[in-house]
PDB file of C-alpha atoms in Angstrom:
ATOM      1  CA  MET H  84     -19.805 167.682  37.932  1.00 51.00           C
ATOM      2  CA  LEU H  85     -18.747 169.895  40.816  1.00 54.00           C
ATOM      3  CA  THR H  86     -19.433 173.600  40.498  1.00 59.00           C
ATOM      4  CA  GLY H  87     -18.438 176.544  42.639  1.00 65.00           C
ATOM      5  CA  PHE H  88     -22.005 177.715  43.024  1.00 67.00           C
ATOM      6  CA  TYR H  89     -25.436 176.435  44.008  1.00 67.00           C
ATOM      7  CA  GLY H  90     -27.935 175.301  41.422  1.00 71.00           C
ATOM      8  CA  ASP H  91     -31.500 176.554  41.522  1.00 76.00           C
ATOM      9  CA  ALA H  92     -32.783 173.350  43.159  1.00 75.00           C
ATOM     10  CA  ASP H  93     -30.267 173.566  46.019  1.00 74.00           C
ATOM     11  CA  ILE H  94     -31.082 177.130  47.041  1.00 76.00           C
ATOM     12  CA  PRO H  95     -34.332 176.592  49.030  1.00 77.00           C
ATOM     13  CA  MET H  96     -32.488 174.190  51.355  1.00 74.00           C
ATOM     14  CA  LEU H  97     -29.717 176.755  51.839  1.00 75.00           C
ATOM     15  CA  MET H  98     -32.232 179.524  52.490  1.00 78.00           C
ATOM     16  CA  SER H  99     -34.133 177.468  55.041  1.00 77.00           C
ATOM     17  CA  ASP H 100     -30.996 177.244  57.174  1.00 77.00           C
ATOM     18  CA  PHE H 101     -29.821 180.872  57.097  1.00 80.00           C
ATOM     19  CA  GLY H 102     -32.586 182.837  55.445  1.00 89.00           C
ATOM     20  CA  VAL H 103     -34.465 185.848  56.785  1.00 93.00           C
ATOM     21  CA  ALA H 104     -37.773 187.289  55.620  1.00 94.00           C
ATOM     22  CA  VAL H 105     -37.543 189.717  52.710  1.00 96.00           C
ATOM     23  CA  ALA H 106     -40.322 191.870  51.293  1.00 96.00           C
ATOM     24  CA  ILE H 107     -40.054 194.002  48.176  1.00 96.00           C
ATOM     25  CA  ALA H 108     -42.265 197.053  47.800  1.00 95.00           C
ATOM     26  CA  GLY H 109     -45.054 196.491  45.289  1.00 93.00           C
ATOM     27  CA  TYR H 110     -44.395 192.774  44.895  1.00 93.00           C
ATOM     28  CA  SER H 111     -46.616 189.996  46.266  1.00 92.00           C
ATOM     29  CA  PRO H 112     -44.976 186.629  45.613  1.00 91.00           C
ATOM     30  CA  THR H 113     -46.943 183.388  45.997  1.00 89.00           C
ATOM     31  CA  VAL H 114     -44.278 182.083  48.379  1.00 87.00           C
ATOM     32  CA  PRO H 115     -42.725 184.455  50.966  1.00 89.00           C
ATOM     33  CA  LEU H 116     -39.311 185.716  49.904  1.00 93.00           C
ATOM     34  CA  ILE H 117     -36.279 184.571  51.847  1.00 93.00           C
ATOM     35  CA  GLY H 118     -32.761 185.929  51.625  1.00 94.00           C
ATOM     36  CA  ILE H 119     -29.396 185.520  53.301  1.00 94.00           C
ATOM     37  CA  VAL H 120     -28.089 188.817  54.634  1.00 95.00           C
ATOM     38  CA  ASP H 121     -24.451 189.730  55.260  1.00 94.00           C
ATOM     39  CA  TYR H 122     -23.083 192.830  56.966  1.00 95.00           C
ATOM     40  CA  GLU H 123     -19.434 193.357  56.084  1.00 96.00           C
ATOM     41  CA  GLY H 124     -17.408 196.318  57.305  1.00 95.00           C
ATOM     42  CA  LYS H 125     -15.636 198.391  54.679  1.00 93.00           C
ATOM     43  CA  ASP H 126     -13.648 201.613  55.003  1.00 93.00           C
ATOM     44  CA  VAL H 127     -14.575 204.196  52.394  1.00 95.00           C
ATOM     45  CA  LEU H 128     -13.542 207.747  51.492  1.00 94.00           C
ATOM     46  CA  VAL H 129      -9.979 207.251  52.715  1.00 92.00           C
ATOM     47  CA  SER H 130      -7.492 209.778  51.347  1.00 87.00           C
ATOM     48  CA  GLN H 131      -3.787 210.322  51.955  1.00 82.00           C
ATOM     49  CA  GLY H 132      -3.962 207.431  54.425  1.00 80.00           C
ATOM     50  CA  ALA H 133      -6.069 209.630  56.693  1.00 78.00           C
ATOM     51  CA  GLY H 134      -9.288 208.633  58.393  1.00 80.00           C
ATOM     52  CA  GLY H 135     -12.085 207.499  56.133  1.00 93.00           C
ATOM     53  CA  VAL H 136     -15.513 206.282  57.162  1.00 96.00           C
ATOM     54  CA  SER H 137     -16.227 202.878  58.689  1.00 95.00           C
ATOM     55  CA  GLY H 138     -19.009 201.880  56.343  1.00 95.00           C
ATOM     56  CA  THR H 139     -20.835 198.574  55.979  1.00 95.00           C
ATOM     57  CA  ASP H 140     -21.659 196.578  52.863  1.00 95.00           C
ATOM     58  CA  ILE H 141     -25.154 195.167  53.317  1.00 96.00           C
ATOM     59  CA  THR H 142     -25.677 192.242  50.970  1.00 96.00           C
ATOM     60  CA  VAL H 143     -28.830 190.162  50.573  1.00 96.00           C
ATOM     61  CA  TRP H 144     -28.634 186.927  48.574  1.00 95.00           C
ATOM     62  CA  ILE H 145     -31.936 185.897  47.050  1.00 94.00           C
ATOM     63  CA  GLN H 146     -32.928 183.100  44.679  1.00 92.00           C
ATOM     64  CA  THR H 147     -33.166 184.845  41.328  1.00 93.00           C
ATOM     65  CA  SER H 148     -36.266 182.931  40.226  1.00 92.00           C
ATOM     66  CA  THR H 149     -38.206 184.276  43.228  1.00 93.00           C
ATOM     67  CA  LEU H 150     -37.514 187.924  42.410  1.00 95.00           C
ATOM     68  CA  PRO H 151     -39.930 190.062  40.421  1.00 94.00           C
ATOM     69  CA  PRO H 152     -39.031 190.704  36.791  1.00 90.00           C
ATOM     70  CA  ASN H 153     -37.492 194.080  36.013  1.00 91.00           C
ATOM     71  CA  LEU H 154     -36.616 194.762  39.638  1.00 95.00           C
ATOM     72  CA  ARG H 155     -35.170 198.262  39.663  1.00 95.00           C
ATOM     73  CA  ASN H 156     -32.462 199.692  41.830  1.00 95.00           C
ATOM     74  CA  LYS H 157     -33.733 202.227  44.407  1.00 93.00           C
ATOM     75  CA  THR H 158     -36.736 199.969  45.088  1.00 96.00           C
ATOM     76  CA  LEU H 159     -37.643 199.826  48.769  1.00 97.00           C
ATOM     77  CA  MET H 160     -37.512 196.502  50.569  1.00 97.00           C
ATOM     78  CA  THR H 161     -37.661 195.111  54.083  1.00 97.00           C
ATOM     79  CA  VAL H 162     -34.947 192.708  55.187  1.00 96.00           C
ATOM     80  CA  ASP H 163     -35.434 190.957  58.493  1.00 94.00           C
ATOM     81  CA  GLY H 164     -37.705 193.800  59.606  1.00 95.00           C
ATOM     82  CA  LYS H 165     -35.333 196.586  58.564  1.00 96.00           C
ATOM     83  CA  SER H 166     -36.198 199.138  55.893  1.00 96.00           C
ATOM     84  CA  MET H 167     -33.696 199.116  53.043  1.00 95.00           C
ATOM     85  CA  ARG H 168     -33.298 200.493  49.547  1.00 95.00           C
ATOM     86  CA  ILE H 169     -31.709 198.543  46.680  1.00 96.00           C
ATOM     87  CA  ARG H 170     -28.607 200.298  45.410  1.00 94.00           C
ATOM     88  CA  ASP H 171     -27.263 197.538  43.137  1.00 95.00           C
ATOM     89  CA  GLN H 172     -27.990 193.944  42.106  1.00 96.00           C
ATOM     90  CA  ASN H 173     -25.881 191.343  40.334  1.00 95.00           C
ATOM     91  CA  GLN H 174     -26.542 187.719  39.449  1.00 93.00           C
ATOM     92  CA  GLN H 175     -23.865 185.351  40.690  1.00 88.00           C
ATOM     93  CA  GLY H 176     -22.399 182.096  39.347  1.00 85.00           C
ATOM     94  CA  ASP H 177     -24.959 180.396  37.096  1.00 85.00           C
ATOM     95  CA  GLY H 178     -27.418 183.209  37.791  1.00 88.00           C
ATOM     96  CA  ALA H 179     -29.516 181.214  40.265  1.00 89.00           C
ATOM     97  CA  LEU H 180     -28.596 183.610  43.074  1.00 91.00           C
ATOM     98  CA  THR H 181     -28.795 187.377  42.940  1.00 95.00           C
ATOM     99  CA  LYS H 182     -26.665 189.519  45.198  1.00 96.00           C
ATOM    100  CA  ILE H 183     -28.550 192.649  46.187  1.00 97.00           C
ATOM    101  CA  LEU H 184     -26.611 195.527  47.753  1.00 96.00           C
ATOM    102  CA  CYS H 185     -28.699 197.627  50.109  1.00 96.00           C
ATOM    103  CA  GLU H 186     -28.595 200.856  52.021  1.00 94.00           C
ATOM    104  CA  VAL H 187     -30.547 201.492  55.184  1.00 93.00           C
ATOM    105  CA  VAL H 188     -33.584 203.755  54.954  1.00 91.00           C
ATOM    106  CA  LYS H 189     -33.834 206.038  57.987  1.00 81.00           C
TER     107      LYS H 189
ATOM    108  CA  MET T  85      11.518 224.905  71.024  1.00 87.00           C
ATOM    109  CA  THR T  86       9.551 227.417  68.986  1.00 93.00           C
ATOM    110  CA  ALA T  87       7.219 225.886  66.413  1.00 96.00           C
ATOM    111  CA  SER T  88       7.723 226.411  62.702  1.00 97.00           C
ATOM    112  CA  VAL T  89       5.651 229.119  61.095  1.00 97.00           C
ATOM    113  CA  ARG T  90       3.817 226.435  59.127  1.00 97.00           C
ATOM    114  CA  LYS T  91       2.781 224.600  62.305  1.00 97.00           C
ATOM    115  CA  GLN T  92       1.676 227.872  63.845  1.00 97.00           C
ATOM    116  CA  ILE T  93      -0.474 228.542  60.770  1.00 98.00           C
ATOM    117  CA  VAL T  94      -2.128 225.094  60.940  1.00 98.00           C
ATOM    118  CA  ASP T  95      -2.760 225.492  64.662  1.00 97.00           C
ATOM    119  CA  ALA T  96      -4.256 228.936  64.051  1.00 98.00           C
ATOM    120  CA  ALA T  97      -6.454 227.588  61.236  1.00 98.00           C
ATOM    121  CA  ILE T  98      -7.833 224.807  63.452  1.00 98.00           C
ATOM    122  CA  ALA T  99      -8.442 227.298  66.248  1.00 98.00           C
ATOM    123  CA  ARG T 100     -10.398 229.539  63.869  1.00 98.00           C
ATOM    124  CA  LEU T 101     -12.493 226.622  62.576  1.00 98.00           C
ATOM    125  CA  ASN T 102     -13.301 225.578  66.134  1.00 98.00           C
ATOM    126  CA  ALA T 103     -14.108 229.073  67.397  1.00 95.00           C
ATOM    127  CA  SER T 104     -17.848 228.800  68.141  1.00 92.00           C
ATOM    128  CA  PRO T 105     -18.984 227.088  64.949  1.00 93.00           C
ATOM    129  CA  PRO T 106     -22.706 227.377  64.200  1.00 95.00           C
ATOM    130  CA  SER T 107     -25.036 224.494  64.964  1.00 94.00           C
ATOM    131  CA  GLY T 108     -24.494 221.565  62.612  1.00 92.00           C
ATOM    132  CA  ILE T 109     -20.868 222.456  61.862  1.00 96.00           C
ATOM    133  CA  PRO T 110     -18.423 219.850  63.233  1.00 97.00           C
ATOM    134  CA  THR T 111     -15.294 220.865  65.102  1.00 97.00           C
ATOM    135  CA  ALA T 112     -12.055 220.244  63.227  1.00 97.00           C
ATOM    136  CA  ASP T 113      -9.686 217.438  64.139  1.00 95.00           C
ATOM    137  CA  ASP T 114      -5.949 217.828  63.654  1.00 95.00           C
ATOM    138  CA  THR T 115      -4.754 215.206  61.131  1.00 93.00           C
ATOM    139  CA  ARG T 116      -7.044 212.404  62.229  1.00 92.00           C
ATOM    140  CA  LEU T 117      -5.881 209.080  60.818  1.00 91.00           C
ATOM    141  CA  GLU T 118      -8.509 206.824  62.378  1.00 93.00           C
ATOM    142  CA  SER T 119     -11.692 206.210  60.430  1.00 95.00           C
ATOM    143  CA  TYR T 120     -14.897 207.860  61.562  1.00 96.00           C
ATOM    144  CA  THR T 121     -17.869 205.731  62.498  1.00 96.00           C
ATOM    145  CA  PRO T 122     -21.120 206.847  60.848  1.00 94.00           C
ATOM    146  CA  GLU T 123     -22.337 208.131  64.219  1.00 95.00           C
ATOM    147  CA  GLU T 124     -19.388 210.578  64.366  1.00 96.00           C
ATOM    148  CA  LEU T 125     -20.354 212.290  61.112  1.00 96.00           C
ATOM    149  CA  PRO T 126     -20.336 215.046  60.046  1.00 96.00           C
ATOM    150  CA  ALA T 127     -16.611 215.296  60.737  1.00 97.00           C
ATOM    151  CA  MET T 128     -13.812 217.630  59.720  1.00 97.00           C
ATOM    152  CA  THR T 129     -10.041 217.165  59.751  1.00 96.00           C
ATOM    153  CA  VAL T 130      -7.189 219.477  58.812  1.00 97.00           C
ATOM    154  CA  LEU T 131      -4.076 218.068  57.130  1.00 94.00           C
ATOM    155  CA  GLU T 132      -0.768 219.374  55.905  1.00 95.00           C
ATOM    156  CA  LEU T 133      -0.498 218.283  52.299  1.00 95.00           C
ATOM    157  CA  ARG T 134       2.528 219.783  50.581  1.00 96.00           C
ATOM    158  CA  GLU T 135       4.781 222.792  50.481  1.00 97.00           C
ATOM    159  CA  GLU T 136       6.908 224.317  47.785  1.00 97.00           C
ATOM    160  CA  ALA T 137       9.624 226.788  48.581  1.00 95.00           C
ATOM    161  CA  GLU T 138      12.035 228.974  46.697  1.00 93.00           C
ATOM    162  CA  THR T 139      14.561 231.550  47.640  1.00 89.00           C
ATOM    163  CA  GLU T 140      13.238 235.058  47.522  1.00 80.00           C
ATOM    164  CA  LYS T 141      15.575 236.658  45.061  1.00 77.00           C
ATOM    165  CA  GLU T 142      16.478 240.215  45.874  1.00 72.00           C
ATOM    166  CA  GLY T 143      20.080 240.177  44.851  1.00 73.00           C
ATOM    167  CA  ARG T 144      22.898 237.676  44.866  1.00 75.00           C
ATOM    168  CA  TRP T 145      21.681 236.347  48.207  1.00 77.00           C
ATOM    169  CA  SER T 146      18.417 236.527  50.077  1.00 80.00           C
ATOM    170  CA  TYR T 147      17.532 236.209  53.720  1.00 87.00           C
ATOM    171  CA  PHE T 148      14.098 234.774  52.960  1.00 92.00           C
ATOM    172  CA  VAL T 149      12.465 231.595  51.672  1.00 94.00           C
ATOM    173  CA  LYS T 150       9.132 232.192  49.970  1.00 95.00           C
ATOM    174  CA  ARG T 151       6.777 229.314  50.681  1.00 97.00           C
ATOM    175  CA  THR T 152       3.500 228.051  49.194  1.00 97.00           C
ATOM    176  CA  PHE T 153       1.866 225.634  51.555  1.00 97.00           C
ATOM    177  CA  THR T 154      -1.197 223.525  50.747  1.00 98.00           C
ATOM    178  CA  MET T 155      -3.423 222.931  53.745  1.00 98.00           C
ATOM    179  CA  ARG T 156      -6.313 220.526  53.233  1.00 97.00           C
ATOM    180  CA  VAL T 157      -9.597 220.615  55.109  1.00 97.00           C
ATOM    181  CA  GLU T 158     -11.596 217.406  54.661  1.00 97.00           C
ATOM    182  CA  THR T 159     -15.257 217.112  55.566  1.00 97.00           C
ATOM    183  CA  ARG T 160     -17.151 213.828  55.602  1.00 96.00           C
ATOM    184  CA  ILE T 161     -20.886 213.556  55.950  1.00 96.00           C
ATOM    185  CA  ALA T 162     -23.466 210.793  55.935  1.00 93.00           C
ATOM    186  CA  GLU T 163     -26.859 211.296  54.419  1.00 85.00           C
ATOM    187  CA  THR T 164     -30.061 209.333  54.171  1.00 74.00           C
ATOM    188  CA  LEU T 165     -30.261 210.301  50.515  1.00 72.00           C
ATOM    189  CA  ALA T 166     -27.327 211.258  48.303  1.00 69.00           C
ATOM    190  CA  THR T 167     -29.447 214.032  46.810  1.00 74.00           C
ATOM    191  CA  SER T 168     -29.518 215.899  50.130  1.00 83.00           C
ATOM    192  CA  ALA T 169     -25.736 215.784  50.609  1.00 85.00           C
ATOM    193  CA  ARG T 170     -25.252 219.138  48.908  1.00 88.00           C
ATOM    194  CA  ASN T 171     -27.637 220.803  51.343  1.00 90.00           C
ATOM    195  CA  THR T 172     -25.784 219.354  54.319  1.00 92.00           C
ATOM    196  CA  MET T 173     -22.288 220.040  52.997  1.00 94.00           C
ATOM    197  CA  ASP T 174     -22.848 223.600  51.827  1.00 94.00           C
ATOM    198  CA  PRO T 175     -23.071 225.337  55.249  1.00 95.00           C
ATOM    199  CA  ILE T 176     -19.919 223.495  56.345  1.00 97.00           C
ATOM    200  CA  TYR T 177     -18.094 224.622  53.212  1.00 97.00           C
ATOM    201  CA  VAL T 178     -19.270 228.195  53.753  1.00 97.00           C
ATOM    202  CA  TRP T 179     -18.037 228.158  57.369  1.00 98.00           C
ATOM    203  CA  ILE T 180     -14.606 226.873  56.329  1.00 98.00           C
ATOM    204  CA  GLY T 181     -14.324 229.490  53.580  1.00 97.00           C
ATOM    205  CA  GLN T 182     -15.335 232.296  55.917  1.00 97.00           C
ATOM    206  CA  GLN T 183     -12.893 231.235  58.624  1.00 98.00           C
ATOM    207  CA  LEU T 184      -9.836 230.603  56.440  1.00 98.00           C
ATOM    208  CA  GLY T 185     -10.273 232.591  53.204  1.00 97.00           C
ATOM    209  CA  GLY T 186      -8.010 235.638  53.026  1.00 97.00           C
ATOM    210  CA  GLN T 187      -6.565 234.937  56.468  1.00 97.00           C
ATOM    211  CA  GLN T 188      -3.122 236.102  57.468  1.00 97.00           C
ATOM    212  CA  PHE T 189      -3.296 234.259  60.798  1.00 96.00           C
ATOM    213  CA  GLY T 190      -2.043 237.148  62.862  1.00 95.00           C
ATOM    214  CA  GLY T 191       0.717 238.111  60.472  1.00 96.00           C
ATOM    215  CA  LEU T 192       2.097 234.597  59.989  1.00 97.00           C
ATOM    216  CA  ALA T 193       0.874 234.312  56.390  1.00 97.00           C
ATOM    217  CA  GLU T 194       0.638 236.719  53.483  1.00 97.00           C
ATOM    218  CA  ASP T 195      -2.510 235.176  52.011  1.00 97.00           C
ATOM    219  CA  CYS T 196      -4.715 232.105  52.186  1.00 98.00           C
ATOM    220  CA  TYR T 197      -7.192 231.144  49.483  1.00 98.00           C
ATOM    221  CA  GLU T 198      -9.155 228.188  48.113  1.00 98.00           C
ATOM    222  CA  ALA T 199      -7.101 226.501  45.409  1.00 98.00           C
ATOM    223  CA  LEU T 200      -8.829 223.172  44.731  1.00 97.00           C
ATOM    224  CA  LEU T 201     -12.087 221.535  45.741  1.00 97.00           C
ATOM    225  CA  GLU T 202     -12.800 217.845  45.103  1.00 96.00           C
ATOM    226  CA  TRP T 203     -15.766 215.695  46.031  1.00 94.00           C
ATOM    227  CA  GLN T 204     -15.841 211.934  46.494  1.00 93.00           C
ATOM    228  CA  TYR T 205     -18.839 209.729  47.072  1.00 92.00           C
ATOM    229  CA  ALA T 206     -19.421 206.252  48.471  1.00 93.00           C
ATOM    230  CA  ALA T 207     -22.635 204.225  48.529  1.00 89.00           C
ATOM    231  CA  GLU T 208     -22.557 201.736  51.375  1.00 90.00           C
ATOM    232  CA  ASP T 209     -25.056 201.158  54.173  1.00 92.00           C
ATOM    233  CA  GLN T 210     -25.873 204.831  53.536  1.00 91.00           C
ATOM    234  CA  PRO T 211     -24.526 207.476  51.176  1.00 92.00           C
ATOM    235  CA  TYR T 212     -21.302 209.169  52.297  1.00 94.00           C
ATOM    236  CA  THR T 213     -19.720 212.293  50.828  1.00 94.00           C
ATOM    237  CA  LEU T 214     -16.220 213.698  51.209  1.00 95.00           C
ATOM    238  CA  LEU T 215     -15.259 217.262  50.337  1.00 96.00           C
ATOM    239  CA  GLN T 216     -11.549 217.967  50.099  1.00 97.00           C
ATOM    240  CA  LEU T 217     -10.845 221.673  50.256  1.00 98.00           C
ATOM    241  CA  ASP T 218      -7.259 222.690  49.546  1.00 98.00           C
ATOM    242  CA  PHE T 219      -6.120 226.116  50.706  1.00 98.00           C
ATOM    243  CA  ARG T 220      -2.982 227.664  49.326  1.00 98.00           C
ATOM    244  CA  VAL T 221      -1.179 229.534  52.072  1.00 98.00           C
ATOM    245  CA  LEU T 222       1.544 231.962  51.051  1.00 98.00           C
ATOM    246  CA  TYR T 223       4.153 232.842  53.633  1.00 97.00           C
ATOM    247  CA  SER T 224       7.853 233.469  54.042  1.00 96.00           C
ATOM    248  CA  THR T 225      10.431 232.577  56.637  1.00 96.00           C
ATOM    249  CA  LEU T 226      14.020 233.418  57.262  1.00 94.00           C
ATOM    250  CA  LYS T 227      16.207 231.078  55.278  1.00 92.00           C
ATOM    251  CA  VAL T 228      18.140 230.248  58.415  1.00 93.00           C
ATOM    252  CA  ASP T 229      15.117 229.834  60.711  1.00 94.00           C
ATOM    253  CA  PRO T 230      11.704 228.341  59.729  1.00 94.00           C
ATOM    254  CA  THR T 231      10.220 229.626  63.000  1.00 95.00           C
ATOM    255  CA  ARG T 232      10.612 233.302  62.037  1.00 94.00           C
ATOM    256  CA  THR T 233       8.944 235.385  59.378  1.00 91.00           C
ATOM    257  CA  GLN T 234      11.495 238.181  59.760  1.00 84.00           C
TER     258      GLN T 234
END
């Protein structure tokens, strides 16, 4: 059966092609974490059609089964060497992938 | 051609906001429609929002139109933590209030006061905050000429 999402067994192959190193504060996995990161521009705080702010959605896709249990938002993480903070997380499709929304820590 | 009294008031308001603002206070743009990049923040823009007018009744006919103009000052900031946004925004708000509150703009207006404040927030690559500060500006013009107050 064809599905619109990747199954758990397919994800490591996908990650090996596009993945970057991910580290989550306080979590030491047996296998290094890998995630696929997207930076997508998004205008926010627009009012009356006047100038808003050119923001960026930073999304990291990680295999759900590799994440620590009870991962909380606001946890610090490093994505491809950059310091980030989790601001939201949602499982996608069959739940095998988790989309983590991040903000940059300066 | 002489500018309308309303335009003169907006120009005067922007000039007051940009008259030697303290460190950390952005200069005001006039009706900026382009988005700001995060590096441009904090940023301020002044917009004309709405105006209501009515004839100033003094008898069967009046020479004057009494106007209530809403002028919006928008301030956008970026912060490393949303919890520090209030600390960053407050001095900007204070500066705006001190420069525009109670102003008559050299006799163009009768009064100018804060009428509505609204905050909006966005969590993206960093937290962003928008403060919309609406000033109600009371003024009058000749019914036959919006460039003249009398």
